[in-house]
GROMACS .gro file of C-alpha atoms in nm:
model
  223
    1UNK     CA    1   5.912  14.139   2.081
    2UNK     CA    2   5.624  14.001   1.876
    3UNK     CA    3   5.822  14.059   1.555
    4UNK     CA    4   6.117  13.863   1.694
    5UNK     CA    5   5.887  13.577   1.792
    6UNK     CA    6   5.729  13.568   1.444
    7UNK     CA    7   6.072  13.571   1.279
    8UNK     CA    8   6.197  13.292   1.504
    9UNK     CA    9   5.886  13.087   1.428
   10UNK     CA   10   5.935  13.138   1.054
   11UNK     CA   11   6.298  13.029   1.072
   12UNK     CA   12   6.203  12.725   1.277
   13UNK     CA   13   5.939  12.618   1.020
   14UNK     CA   14   6.187  12.670   0.736
   15UNK     CA   15   6.448  12.462   0.917
   16UNK     CA   16   6.201  12.178   0.973
   17UNK     CA   17   6.100  12.194   0.606
   18UNK     CA   18   6.464  12.173   0.495
   19UNK     CA   19   6.530  11.876   0.723
   20UNK     CA   20   6.227  11.688   0.587
   21UNK     CA   21   6.331  11.758   0.227
   22UNK     CA   22   6.687  11.647   0.301
   23UNK     CA   23   6.557  11.317   0.442
   24UNK     CA   24   6.348  11.272   0.125
   25UNK     CA   25   6.651  11.345  -0.093
   26UNK     CA   26   6.496  11.664  -0.230
   27UNK     CA   27   6.597  12.030  -0.227
   28UNK     CA   28   6.394  12.336  -0.136
   29UNK     CA   29   6.275  12.541  -0.440
   30UNK     CA   30   6.414  12.856  -0.283
   31UNK     CA   31   6.763  12.712  -0.308
   32UNK     CA   32   6.738  12.573  -0.663
   33UNK     CA   33   6.973  12.741  -0.914
   34UNK     CA   34   6.802  13.013  -1.113
   35UNK     CA   35   6.719  12.912  -1.470
   36UNK     CA   36   6.565  13.091  -1.764
   37UNK     CA   37   6.198  13.014  -1.822
   38UNK     CA   38   6.272  12.875  -2.166
   39UNK     CA   39   6.642  12.797  -2.203
   40UNK     CA   40   6.897  12.579  -2.035
   41UNK     CA   41   7.269  12.594  -2.125
   42UNK     CA   42   7.412  12.250  -2.196
   43UNK     CA   43   7.776  12.152  -2.152
   44UNK     CA   44   7.864  12.184  -2.520
   45UNK     CA   45   7.784  12.556  -2.512
   46UNK     CA   46   7.453  12.529  -2.693
   47UNK     CA   47   7.121  12.637  -2.546
   48UNK     CA   48   6.829  12.397  -2.527
   49UNK     CA   49   6.482  12.555  -2.551
   50UNK     CA   50   6.203  12.414  -2.335
   51UNK     CA   51   5.872  12.503  -2.507
   52UNK     CA   52   5.600  12.597  -2.262
   53UNK     CA   53   5.336  12.387  -2.442
   54UNK     CA   54   5.518  12.056  -2.399
   55UNK     CA   55   5.523  11.797  -2.124
   56UNK     CA   56   5.819  11.572  -2.049
   57UNK     CA   57   5.846  11.218  -1.912
   58UNK     CA   58   6.120  11.061  -1.705
   59UNK     CA   59   6.205  10.838  -2.002
   60UNK     CA   60   6.321  11.145  -2.198
   61UNK     CA   61   6.029  11.175  -2.434
   62UNK     CA   62   5.821  11.488  -2.484
   63UNK     CA   63   5.444  11.503  -2.530
   64UNK     CA   64   5.227  11.762  -2.701
   65UNK     CA   65   4.848  11.761  -2.727
   66UNK     CA   66   4.728  11.899  -3.060
   67UNK     CA   67   4.401  12.078  -3.128
   68UNK     CA   68   4.260  11.763  -3.288
   69UNK     CA   69   4.313  11.577  -2.960
   70UNK     CA   70   4.600  11.364  -3.084
   71UNK     CA   71   4.916  11.351  -2.874
   72UNK     CA   72   5.253  11.384  -3.044
   73UNK     CA   73   5.550  11.210  -2.886
   74UNK     CA   74   5.915  11.269  -2.961
   75UNK     CA   75   6.253  11.236  -2.794
   76UNK     CA   76   6.371  11.529  -2.585
   77UNK     CA   77   6.703  11.717  -2.629
   78UNK     CA   78   6.875  11.506  -2.364
   79UNK     CA   79   6.776  11.185  -2.539
   80UNK     CA   80   6.890  11.310  -2.879
   81UNK     CA   81   7.236  11.417  -2.758
   82UNK     CA   82   7.323  11.216  -2.445
   83UNK     CA   83   7.573  10.973  -2.599
   84UNK     CA   84   7.618  11.141  -2.934
   85UNK     CA   85   7.378  11.240  -3.211
   86UNK     CA   86   7.080  11.005  -3.205
   87UNK     CA   87   6.969  10.826  -3.523
   88UNK     CA   88   6.611  10.694  -3.523
   89UNK     CA   89   6.590  10.333  -3.638
   90UNK     CA   90   6.235  10.217  -3.564
   91UNK     CA   91   5.893  10.345  -3.459
   92UNK     CA   92   5.606  10.145  -3.319
   93UNK     CA   93   5.361  10.038  -3.592
   94UNK     CA   94   5.053  10.245  -3.671
   95UNK     CA   95   4.735  10.091  -3.530
   96UNK     CA   96   4.902   9.933  -3.228
   97UNK     CA   97   4.734   9.960  -2.890
   98UNK     CA   98   5.027  10.087  -2.689
   99UNK     CA   99   5.067  10.055  -2.315
  100UNK     CA  100   5.275  10.290  -2.104
  101UNK     CA  101   5.623  10.137  -2.066
  102UNK     CA  102   5.626   9.953  -2.398
  103UNK     CA  103   5.890  10.040  -2.658
  104UNK     CA  104   5.774  10.327  -2.879
  105UNK     CA  105   6.098  10.429  -3.054
  106UNK     CA  106   6.442  10.278  -3.110
  107UNK     CA  107   6.752  10.475  -3.192
  108UNK     CA  108   7.127  10.444  -3.198
  109UNK     CA  109   7.429  10.640  -3.084
  110UNK     CA  110   7.696  10.514  -3.320
  111UNK     CA  111   7.680  10.134  -3.297
  112UNK     CA  112   7.491  10.132  -2.967
  113UNK     CA  113   7.113  10.088  -2.982
  114UNK     CA  114   6.875  10.224  -2.718
  115UNK     CA  115   6.501  10.187  -2.664
  116UNK     CA  116   6.264  10.465  -2.562
  117UNK     CA  117   5.945  10.371  -2.378
  118UNK     CA  118   5.598  10.507  -2.434
  119UNK     CA  119   5.514  10.758  -2.160
  120UNK     CA  120   5.140  10.708  -2.210
  121UNK     CA  121   4.870  10.455  -2.297
  122UNK     CA  122   4.698  10.495  -2.631
  123UNK     CA  123   4.620  10.386  -2.984
  124UNK     CA  124   4.883  10.476  -3.245
  125UNK     CA  125   4.723  10.676  -3.526
  126UNK     CA  126   5.031  10.762  -3.730
  127UNK     CA  127   5.408  10.758  -3.732
  128UNK     CA  128   5.650  11.008  -3.879
  129UNK     CA  129   5.829  10.810  -4.150
  130UNK     CA  130   6.047  11.114  -4.225
  131UNK     CA  131   6.253  11.057  -3.909
  132UNK     CA  132   6.334  10.690  -3.972
  133UNK     CA  133   6.698  10.639  -4.061
  134UNK     CA  134   6.786  11.000  -3.988
  135UNK     CA  135   6.975  11.181  -3.717
  136UNK     CA  136   6.775  11.421  -3.504
  137UNK     CA  137   6.893  11.780  -3.528
  138UNK     CA  138   6.578  11.950  -3.397
  139UNK     CA  139   6.403  11.725  -3.142
  140UNK     CA  140   6.085  11.932  -3.124
  141UNK     CA  141   6.019  11.917  -3.498
  142UNK     CA  142   6.105  11.548  -3.521
  143UNK     CA  143   5.799  11.396  -3.358
  144UNK     CA  144   5.791  11.018  -3.395
  145UNK     CA  145   5.440  10.900  -3.308
  146UNK     CA  146   5.089  11.042  -3.290
  147UNK     CA  147   4.835  10.861  -3.079
  148UNK     CA  148   4.498  10.906  -2.915
  149UNK     CA  149   4.487  10.858  -2.540
  150UNK     CA  150   4.246  10.897  -2.251
  151UNK     CA  151   4.535  10.961  -2.012
  152UNK     CA  152   4.571  11.311  -1.872
  153UNK     CA  153   4.894  11.501  -1.928
  154UNK     CA  154   4.820  11.700  -1.613
  155UNK     CA  155   4.936  11.410  -1.395
  156UNK     CA  156   5.226  11.572  -1.212
  157UNK     CA  157   5.364  11.237  -1.101
  158UNK     CA  158   5.423  11.126  -1.460
  159UNK     CA  159   5.465  11.442  -1.669
  160UNK     CA  160   5.612  11.784  -1.604
  161UNK     CA  161   5.702  12.105  -1.781
  162UNK     CA  162   5.818  12.463  -1.735
  163UNK     CA  163   6.065  12.534  -1.457
  164UNK     CA  164   6.031  12.183  -1.319
  165UNK     CA  165   6.138  12.040  -1.654
  166UNK     CA  166   6.433  12.280  -1.673
  167UNK     CA  167   6.560  12.187  -1.328
  168UNK     CA  168   6.516  11.817  -1.402
  169UNK     CA  169   6.698  11.845  -1.736
  170UNK     CA  170   6.990  12.018  -1.567
  171UNK     CA  171   7.019  11.743  -1.307
  172UNK     CA  172   7.005  11.476  -1.577
  173UNK     CA  173   7.301  11.628  -1.764
  174UNK     CA  174   7.498  11.653  -1.441
  175UNK     CA  175   7.417  11.290  -1.363
  176UNK     CA  176   7.514  11.194  -1.719
  177UNK     CA  177   7.868  11.325  -1.676
  178UNK     CA  178   7.911  11.104  -1.373
  179UNK     CA  179   7.764  10.808  -1.561
  180UNK     CA  180   8.009  10.857  -1.849
  181UNK     CA  181   8.302  10.881  -1.608
  182UNK     CA  182   8.197  10.553  -1.445
  183UNK     CA  183   8.136  10.365  -1.771
  184UNK     CA  184   8.416  10.494  -1.993
  185UNK     CA  185   8.740  10.339  -2.109
  186UNK     CA  186   9.050  10.489  -1.955
  187UNK     CA  187   9.132  10.833  -2.091
  188UNK     CA  188   9.477  10.727  -2.208
  189UNK     CA  189   9.317  10.460  -2.429
  190UNK     CA  190   9.081  10.694  -2.615
  191UNK     CA  191   9.258  11.028  -2.600
  192UNK     CA  192   9.185  11.324  -2.380
  193UNK     CA  193   9.040  11.519  -2.672
  194UNK     CA  194   8.729  11.302  -2.653
  195UNK     CA  195   8.648  11.479  -2.329
  196UNK     CA  196   8.684  11.814  -2.502
  197UNK     CA  197   8.811  11.988  -2.193
  198UNK     CA  198   8.550  11.831  -1.970
  199UNK     CA  199   8.258  11.899  -2.202
  200UNK     CA  200   8.027  11.627  -2.324
  201UNK     CA  201   8.142  11.502  -2.663
  202UNK     CA  202   7.909  11.432  -2.956
  203UNK     CA  203   8.089  11.098  -2.996
  204UNK     CA  204   8.056  10.988  -2.635
  205UNK     CA  205   7.927  10.641  -2.726
  206UNK     CA  206   8.273  10.532  -2.845
  207UNK     CA  207   8.407  10.584  -2.493
  208UNK     CA  208   8.172  10.343  -2.323
  209UNK     CA  209   8.254   9.993  -2.211
  210UNK     CA  210   8.033   9.688  -2.276
  211UNK     CA  211   7.694   9.675  -2.101
  212UNK     CA  212   7.691  10.054  -2.067
  213UNK     CA  213   7.381  10.085  -2.286
  214UNK     CA  214   7.178   9.859  -2.057
  215UNK     CA  215   7.285  10.067  -1.759
  216UNK     CA  216   7.205  10.387  -1.952
  217UNK     CA  217   6.852  10.266  -2.027
  218UNK     CA  218   6.793  10.171  -1.663
  219UNK     CA  219   6.938  10.498  -1.533
  220UNK     CA  220   6.790  10.747  -1.779
  221UNK     CA  221   6.518  10.591  -1.997
  222UNK     CA  222   6.310  10.408  -1.736
  223UNK     CA  223   5.971  10.543  -1.639
   0.00000   0.00000   0.00000
C-alpha cells in the first residue's frame, strides 16, 4: 500500500512538473531526443562535432578560453552553413573595447551579408587575418577574434555547452527549415532541386526573398 502511495505521489509530481514546463514553453529533459555527447547529424548528412571545451552563445558564435587567459571567438557550424557556405568579410579592429551585442564579425552567404554580435565584453587583442575573404570549411579552426574579458563563461544564462548545446543546435536547424519555407520564393520559380529532397541546400540564400536577411538576424543571430 505504501509503495502504491509513493508511486502515485511520484507520478503526480512528474505531472505537475510537465504542466509547468509546458506553460513555460519548455520540455522535460527526460523526453528530449537522445543525442551523442559530441556529434549531431545535420540535414545534409554530415555530422557536426561539438567540442567539450567550447561554449556557445545564442548568436551562433563559439567561445574558448585559452591557457593564456585570452578568449577565442568564432562562428559555430550553424552560422557557417545556415544559408549556404559563409564567407568572412570583416572582423572588428584590434584594440577595440568591445561590448556584448556589438558587431564582431561580418560575413556573406552569396550576395547576402549578415552580422554576428559579440557574445562577451572585452578588449580585442588580435584578429585572425587568415579568415578574411575566405569561406569557412572548419568553423572550430577558423577563430576570428581573440580578446581579454572579465566576463565569466560559466554564466548559464548566456553561454552553454555539452548536451545543452547539442539539443539547442538541433532545434535551431529544425527552426531554420521552417524559416526558409516561410521566406523562400515559390518552388516552381527556383526549381525543386534546390530543396534537394527536403534537405538544406548549400545555396539556400538564392531562394530567399527580400528582407529575409534582416529577419534571419533577428531570429537566429540576436543575443
